[in-house]
């Protein structure tokens, strides 16, 4: 697994509940990250409208010149998306692992309020272990 | 196979689209639709080969498509992790300014996008599993230059009604895998 630049988690109404930057030059302040998350939520919905066939679930992968964006939407409408290097492999499985961590450390936390920003230490800890592991693999090449 | 064009000229009524089943499954016919927009958002060409589902009427559909691309370009320029200096989110971007996306994929379709320095946007919608279509879009742009721009009877900024262009376009799209 390659390293990622950043991770966003959006709740089902489009509000940003988690943003973590892993060393990109384009680090953003809170307002910008909030705006971008809502923008992504709307565009994800619009892309479903423009589908030529039925059964579209929105954008899974966006490819740009300098980065790729992988998105995973859970059945409840929560979206997880990562910004990574172009053609980075195994991003789909990374998103599934992050989803598992979310269900374990955020949703099962009795003090966590639904749709609110995530402030769970264990989630941060385990998340940084998962992503840090990737960075180490990258440096060891 | 009959290909019907969906011209956006206000005088002519829309010709009926290809009956369902003519495009699907045909050898080498992997493309669903093609849009060409100019800088101002005028839809110069909308060509449909295989579209079982139409959620909006054509005018709304074109506006929605143009709006989506406009927003997506702002989004990609702003979220770009490799440049530190970026403008604000709502600022209109010049063609070529900032990082631009070239493709996005959903479970049912793939949208391939190309913007030329003159602001002409080409959008090709294909099946979900097609590869990188940047070369195909460059080729289609070349067809546009040869048969439309160099046509002395064509007025720039108006919908394209050049038979040679649509014929060559259909022929080329049929070869896309």
Tab-separated table of C-alpha atoms in Angstrom:
chain	number	residue	atom	x	y	z
A	1	UNK	CA	0.000	0.000	0.000
A	2	UNK	CA	1.274	3.437	-0.870
A	3	UNK	CA	1.085	6.459	1.373
A	4	UNK	CA	-1.838	8.841	1.128
A	5	UNK	CA	-1.865	12.627	1.121
A	6	UNK	CA	-5.066	13.143	3.075
A	7	UNK	CA	-8.268	11.548	4.312
A	8	UNK	CA	-11.759	13.033	4.551
A	9	UNK	CA	-14.859	11.551	6.150
A	10	UNK	CA	-18.247	13.079	5.327
A	11	UNK	CA	-21.524	12.354	7.067
A	12	UNK	CA	-24.696	11.598	5.151
A	13	UNK	CA	-25.764	15.266	4.956
A	14	UNK	CA	-22.470	16.298	3.408
A	15	UNK	CA	-20.805	17.791	6.481
A	16	UNK	CA	-17.158	17.088	7.162
A	17	UNK	CA	-16.663	15.008	10.297
A	18	UNK	CA	-13.007	14.090	9.940
A	19	UNK	CA	-10.057	15.503	8.045
A	20	UNK	CA	-6.467	14.381	8.359
A	21	UNK	CA	-3.561	15.566	6.283
A	22	UNK	CA	-0.513	13.326	5.912
A	23	UNK	CA	2.041	15.744	4.540
A	24	UNK	CA	0.739	17.320	1.390
A	25	UNK	CA	1.958	20.724	0.274
A	26	UNK	CA	-1.636	21.759	-0.113
A	27	UNK	CA	-2.558	21.595	3.563
A	28	UNK	CA	-5.834	23.406	4.105
A	29	UNK	CA	-7.402	25.357	6.910
A	30	UNK	CA	-10.698	24.214	8.413
A	31	UNK	CA	-12.948	26.436	6.319
A	32	UNK	CA	-11.491	25.276	3.049
A	33	UNK	CA	-11.696	21.627	4.019
A	34	UNK	CA	-15.348	22.078	5.015
A	35	UNK	CA	-16.172	23.720	1.707
A	36	UNK	CA	-14.403	21.065	-0.315
A	37	UNK	CA	-16.137	18.264	1.547
A	38	UNK	CA	-19.589	19.724	0.864
A	39	UNK	CA	-18.639	20.320	-2.733
A	40	UNK	CA	-17.603	16.705	-3.105
A	41	UNK	CA	-20.847	15.534	-1.528
A	42	UNK	CA	-22.903	17.511	-4.066
A	43	UNK	CA	-20.851	16.405	-7.033
A	44	UNK	CA	-21.085	12.795	-5.940
A	45	UNK	CA	-24.870	13.167	-5.999
A	46	UNK	CA	-24.937	14.975	-9.356
A	47	UNK	CA	-22.807	12.308	-10.994
A	48	UNK	CA	-25.528	9.796	-10.154
A	49	UNK	CA	-28.060	11.939	-12.036
A	50	UNK	CA	-25.959	11.949	-15.189
A	51	UNK	CA	-25.573	8.208	-15.459
A	52	UNK	CA	-26.639	6.711	-18.806
A	53	UNK	CA	-27.882	3.564	-17.082
A	54	UNK	CA	-29.697	2.870	-13.840
A	55	UNK	CA	-28.066	1.810	-10.616
A	56	UNK	CA	-25.291	4.358	-10.354
A	57	UNK	CA	-23.727	4.793	-6.928
A	58	UNK	CA	-21.658	7.901	-7.543
A	59	UNK	CA	-17.994	8.543	-8.186
A	60	UNK	CA	-15.554	5.843	-7.037
A	61	UNK	CA	-12.376	7.205	-8.504
A	62	UNK	CA	-11.325	10.610	-9.800
A	63	UNK	CA	-8.061	10.810	-11.719
A	64	UNK	CA	-6.205	14.089	-12.071
A	65	UNK	CA	-2.751	15.064	-13.276
A	66	UNK	CA	-1.040	15.070	-9.902
A	67	UNK	CA	-3.258	12.927	-7.677
A	68	UNK	CA	-6.034	10.350	-7.525
A	69	UNK	CA	-9.098	10.506	-5.336
A	70	UNK	CA	-10.680	7.252	-4.176
A	71	UNK	CA	-14.109	7.380	-2.595
A	72	UNK	CA	-16.031	4.791	-0.663
A	73	UNK	CA	-19.644	5.266	0.314
A	74	UNK	CA	-21.121	3.076	2.994
A	75	UNK	CA	-24.714	1.861	2.841
A	76	UNK	CA	-25.704	4.547	5.341
A	77	UNK	CA	-24.392	7.370	3.155
A	78	UNK	CA	-21.168	8.114	5.023
A	79	UNK	CA	-18.391	8.837	2.536
A	80	UNK	CA	-14.707	8.174	3.012
A	81	UNK	CA	-12.310	9.587	0.488
A	82	UNK	CA	-8.537	9.677	0.236
A	83	UNK	CA	-6.226	11.791	-1.882
A	84	UNK	CA	-3.258	9.726	-3.000
A	85	UNK	CA	-0.545	9.526	-5.621
A	86	UNK	CA	-1.615	8.715	-9.186
A	87	UNK	CA	-2.073	4.950	-9.710
A	88	UNK	CA	-1.478	4.137	-6.048
A	89	UNK	CA	-2.483	0.485	-5.546
A	90	UNK	CA	-4.734	-1.044	-2.866
A	91	UNK	CA	-6.598	2.166	-2.056
A	92	UNK	CA	-9.944	0.355	-2.140
A	93	UNK	CA	-8.848	-2.037	0.589
A	94	UNK	CA	-7.368	0.820	2.599
A	95	UNK	CA	-10.746	2.546	2.517
A	96	UNK	CA	-12.442	-0.636	3.702
A	97	UNK	CA	-9.938	-0.917	6.579
A	98	UNK	CA	-10.617	2.689	7.550
A	99	UNK	CA	-14.347	1.963	7.452
A	100	UNK	CA	-13.807	-0.941	9.816
A	101	UNK	CA	-11.857	1.270	12.198
A	102	UNK	CA	-14.669	3.818	11.999
A	103	UNK	CA	-17.278	1.228	12.956
A	104	UNK	CA	-15.131	-0.152	15.771
A	105	UNK	CA	-13.788	3.000	17.398
A	106	UNK	CA	-16.321	5.657	16.506
A	107	UNK	CA	-19.726	4.075	16.129
A	108	UNK	CA	-19.310	1.733	19.060
A	109	UNK	CA	-18.156	4.595	21.251
A	110	UNK	CA	-21.161	5.427	23.497
A	111	UNK	CA	-20.063	9.055	23.856
A	112	UNK	CA	-19.921	9.714	20.142
A	113	UNK	CA	-22.853	11.701	18.750
A	114	UNK	CA	-23.946	10.684	15.286
A	115	UNK	CA	-23.033	13.016	12.395
A	116	UNK	CA	-20.822	15.130	14.678
A	117	UNK	CA	-17.074	15.671	14.152
A	118	UNK	CA	-15.059	12.658	15.245
A	119	UNK	CA	-12.999	13.166	18.380
A	120	UNK	CA	-12.089	9.633	19.396
A	121	UNK	CA	-8.529	9.046	20.503
A	122	UNK	CA	-8.536	5.349	19.727
A	123	UNK	CA	-9.729	6.020	16.213
A	124	UNK	CA	-6.893	8.493	15.623
A	125	UNK	CA	-4.384	6.117	17.137
A	126	UNK	CA	-5.368	3.101	15.085
A	127	UNK	CA	-5.784	5.152	11.957
A	128	UNK	CA	-2.294	6.560	12.219
A	129	UNK	CA	-0.993	3.015	12.721
A	130	UNK	CA	-2.675	1.832	9.545
A	131	UNK	CA	-1.454	4.739	7.468
A	132	UNK	CA	1.934	4.999	9.154
A	133	UNK	CA	2.573	1.366	8.303
A	134	UNK	CA	2.189	2.348	4.655
A	135	UNK	CA	4.594	5.243	4.944
A	136	UNK	CA	7.207	2.984	6.441
A	137	UNK	CA	6.818	0.570	3.550
A	138	UNK	CA	7.243	3.478	1.181
A	139	UNK	CA	10.428	4.709	2.848
A	140	UNK	CA	11.875	1.230	2.991
A	141	UNK	CA	11.782	0.857	-0.786
B	1	UNK	CA	-26.599	0.292	-36.830
B	2	UNK	CA	-28.415	3.590	-37.056
B	3	UNK	CA	-26.893	6.494	-35.218
B	4	UNK	CA	-29.157	9.422	-34.431
B	5	UNK	CA	-27.766	12.781	-33.462
B	6	UNK	CA	-29.174	14.835	-30.622
B	7	UNK	CA	-28.579	18.284	-32.064
B	8	UNK	CA	-29.240	21.189	-29.736
B	9	UNK	CA	-30.308	23.647	-32.413
B	10	UNK	CA	-33.464	25.387	-31.240
B	11	UNK	CA	-35.255	25.143	-34.576
B	12	UNK	CA	-35.010	21.421	-35.182
B	13	UNK	CA	-36.814	18.990	-32.902
B	14	UNK	CA	-34.850	16.182	-31.352
B	15	UNK	CA	-34.639	13.116	-33.556
B	16	UNK	CA	-35.594	9.925	-31.728
B	17	UNK	CA	-32.654	8.270	-30.054
B	18	UNK	CA	-31.401	4.871	-31.205
B	19	UNK	CA	-33.837	2.153	-30.118
B	20	UNK	CA	-32.640	0.259	-27.037
B	21	UNK	CA	-30.487	-2.694	-27.857
B	22	UNK	CA	-28.872	-1.416	-31.038
B	23	UNK	CA	-25.833	-0.032	-29.253
B	24	UNK	CA	-25.466	-2.363	-26.324
B	25	UNK	CA	-23.287	-5.368	-26.845
B	26	UNK	CA	-22.261	-4.423	-30.352
B	27	UNK	CA	-18.624	-5.173	-31.089
B	28	UNK	CA	-16.394	-2.181	-30.408
B	29	UNK	CA	-19.232	0.121	-29.407
B	30	UNK	CA	-18.190	1.017	-25.954
B	31	UNK	CA	-19.151	4.667	-25.863
B	32	UNK	CA	-22.405	5.975	-24.456
B	33	UNK	CA	-22.383	9.696	-25.172
B	34	UNK	CA	-20.199	12.597	-26.235
B	35	UNK	CA	-20.588	16.257	-25.302
B	36	UNK	CA	-18.641	19.196	-26.673
B	37	UNK	CA	-18.907	22.546	-24.900
B	38	UNK	CA	-17.253	25.846	-25.636
B	39	UNK	CA	-15.933	28.390	-23.136
B	40	UNK	CA	-19.288	29.992	-22.556
B	41	UNK	CA	-21.064	26.746	-21.753
B	42	UNK	CA	-22.828	26.435	-25.095
B	43	UNK	CA	-23.248	22.786	-25.986
B	44	UNK	CA	-21.769	22.540	-29.471
B	45	UNK	CA	-22.416	18.867	-29.863
B	46	UNK	CA	-24.278	16.164	-28.008
B	47	UNK	CA	-24.060	12.731	-29.542
B	48	UNK	CA	-25.722	9.694	-28.105
B	49	UNK	CA	-25.065	6.087	-29.032
B	50	UNK	CA	-26.268	4.133	-26.083
B	51	UNK	CA	-28.299	5.735	-23.327
B	52	UNK	CA	-31.044	3.644	-21.743
B	53	UNK	CA	-31.728	6.175	-18.986
B	54	UNK	CA	-32.490	9.836	-19.470
B	55	UNK	CA	-33.308	11.615	-16.201
B	56	UNK	CA	-33.603	15.206	-17.432
B	57	UNK	CA	-34.643	17.021	-20.593
B	58	UNK	CA	-31.708	17.900	-22.908
B	59	UNK	CA	-31.294	21.567	-21.922
B	60	UNK	CA	-31.180	20.727	-18.224
B	61	UNK	CA	-28.915	17.796	-18.875
B	62	UNK	CA	-26.365	19.970	-20.698
B	63	UNK	CA	-26.448	22.650	-18.038
B	64	UNK	CA	-25.998	20.058	-15.325
B	65	UNK	CA	-23.072	18.477	-17.132
B	66	UNK	CA	-21.357	21.815	-17.694
B	67	UNK	CA	-21.969	22.862	-14.102
B	68	UNK	CA	-20.601	19.595	-12.766
B	69	UNK	CA	-17.408	19.964	-14.780
B	70	UNK	CA	-16.958	23.571	-13.793
B	71	UNK	CA	-17.249	22.656	-10.103
B	72	UNK	CA	-15.085	19.577	-10.445
B	73	UNK	CA	-12.302	21.636	-12.000
B	74	UNK	CA	-12.429	24.129	-9.127
B	75	UNK	CA	-12.450	21.238	-6.705
B	76	UNK	CA	-9.429	19.479	-8.210
B	77	UNK	CA	-7.450	22.717	-8.452
B	78	UNK	CA	-8.101	23.441	-4.789
B	79	UNK	CA	-7.572	19.956	-3.367
B	80	UNK	CA	-4.346	19.412	-5.312
B	81	UNK	CA	-1.794	18.166	-2.755
B	82	UNK	CA	1.293	19.179	-4.705
B	83	UNK	CA	0.923	22.956	-4.921
B	84	UNK	CA	0.740	25.303	-1.972
B	85	UNK	CA	-0.429	28.486	-3.694
B	86	UNK	CA	-4.062	28.208	-4.668
B	87	UNK	CA	-6.767	30.745	-5.285
B	88	UNK	CA	-10.130	30.723	-3.587
B	89	UNK	CA	-12.693	28.099	-4.372
B	90	UNK	CA	-15.192	30.151	-6.331
B	91	UNK	CA	-12.760	31.861	-8.675
B	92	UNK	CA	-13.316	30.901	-12.348
B	93	UNK	CA	-10.258	29.094	-13.685
B	94	UNK	CA	-8.609	29.685	-17.033
B	95	UNK	CA	-8.124	26.625	-19.244
B	96	UNK	CA	-4.901	24.992	-18.136
B	97	UNK	CA	-4.695	26.861	-14.836
B	98	UNK	CA	-4.346	24.609	-11.836
B	99	UNK	CA	-4.453	20.848	-11.694
B	100	UNK	CA	-7.236	19.360	-13.804
B	101	UNK	CA	-8.843	15.946	-13.684
B	102	UNK	CA	-9.013	13.827	-16.814
B	103	UNK	CA	-11.354	11.077	-15.827
B	104	UNK	CA	-13.717	9.832	-13.174
B	105	UNK	CA	-15.304	6.456	-12.744
B	106	UNK	CA	-18.525	5.247	-11.184
B	107	UNK	CA	-19.882	1.725	-11.061
B	108	UNK	CA	-21.980	2.231	-14.220
B	109	UNK	CA	-19.957	4.636	-16.386
B	110	UNK	CA	-16.667	6.397	-16.855
B	111	UNK	CA	-16.452	10.055	-17.779
B	112	UNK	CA	-13.380	11.160	-19.732
B	113	UNK	CA	-12.684	14.862	-19.932
B	114	UNK	CA	-10.359	17.058	-21.926
B	115	UNK	CA	-10.112	20.816	-22.030
B	116	UNK	CA	-8.176	22.569	-24.762
B	117	UNK	CA	-6.370	25.902	-24.303
B	118	UNK	CA	-9.167	27.583	-26.250
B	119	UNK	CA	-11.696	26.438	-23.678
B	120	UNK	CA	-13.316	23.669	-25.746
B	121	UNK	CA	-14.360	20.884	-23.394
B	122	UNK	CA	-14.746	17.360	-24.680
B	123	UNK	CA	-16.569	14.827	-22.561
B	124	UNK	CA	-16.761	11.187	-23.529
B	125	UNK	CA	-18.871	8.837	-21.447
B	126	UNK	CA	-17.976	5.180	-21.800
B	127	UNK	CA	-18.452	1.867	-20.066
B	128	UNK	CA	-17.010	1.643	-16.609
B	129	UNK	CA	-14.051	-0.562	-17.447
B	130	UNK	CA	-12.482	1.278	-20.365
B	131	UNK	CA	-8.878	2.370	-20.057
B	132	UNK	CA	-7.368	5.809	-20.328
B	133	UNK	CA	-9.166	7.704	-23.062
B	134	UNK	CA	-6.955	10.769	-23.268
B	135	UNK	CA	-5.578	9.748	-26.662
B	136	UNK	CA	-9.081	9.107	-27.948
B	137	UNK	CA	-10.157	12.571	-26.850
B	138	UNK	CA	-7.140	14.110	-28.552
B	139	UNK	CA	-8.096	12.309	-31.740
B	140	UNK	CA	-11.678	13.517	-31.497
B	141	UNK	CA	-10.380	17.037	-30.973
B	142	UNK	CA	-8.336	16.669	-34.137
B	143	UNK	CA	-11.455	15.599	-35.999
B	144	UNK	CA	-13.178	18.687	-34.630
B	145	UNK	CA	-10.349	20.914	-35.857
B	146	UNK	CA	-10.270	19.346	-39.303
B	147	UNK	CA	-13.972	19.102	-40.043
B	148	UNK	CA	-15.535	21.870	-37.981
B	149	UNK	CA	-13.067	24.652	-37.345
B	150	UNK	CA	-11.681	24.519	-40.862
B	151	UNK	CA	-15.177	24.507	-42.334
B	152	UNK	CA	-15.756	28.039	-43.714
B	153	UNK	CA	-19.508	27.713	-43.293
B	154	UNK	CA	-19.333	26.939	-39.586
B	155	UNK	CA	-20.028	29.821	-37.207
B	156	UNK	CA	-17.994	29.408	-33.993
B	157	UNK	CA	-20.117	29.231	-30.882
B	158	UNK	CA	-23.089	27.632	-32.583
B	159	UNK	CA	-24.116	23.984	-32.488
B	160	UNK	CA	-22.195	21.772	-34.895
B	161	UNK	CA	-24.056	20.503	-37.930
B	162	UNK	CA	-21.267	19.158	-40.105
B	163	UNK	CA	-22.087	15.773	-41.618
B	164	UNK	CA	-18.480	14.849	-42.298
B	165	UNK	CA	-17.588	15.440	-38.696
B	166	UNK	CA	-20.391	13.308	-37.279
B	167	UNK	CA	-19.737	10.550	-39.818
B	168	UNK	CA	-16.035	10.362	-38.989
B	169	UNK	CA	-16.777	10.632	-35.308
B	170	UNK	CA	-19.189	7.701	-35.416
B	171	UNK	CA	-16.722	5.652	-37.399
B	172	UNK	CA	-13.939	6.373	-34.936
B	173	UNK	CA	-16.041	5.720	-31.845
B	174	UNK	CA	-17.027	2.351	-33.253
B	175	UNK	CA	-13.355	1.352	-33.117
B	176	UNK	CA	-12.924	2.285	-29.464
B	177	UNK	CA	-12.544	-0.650	-27.157
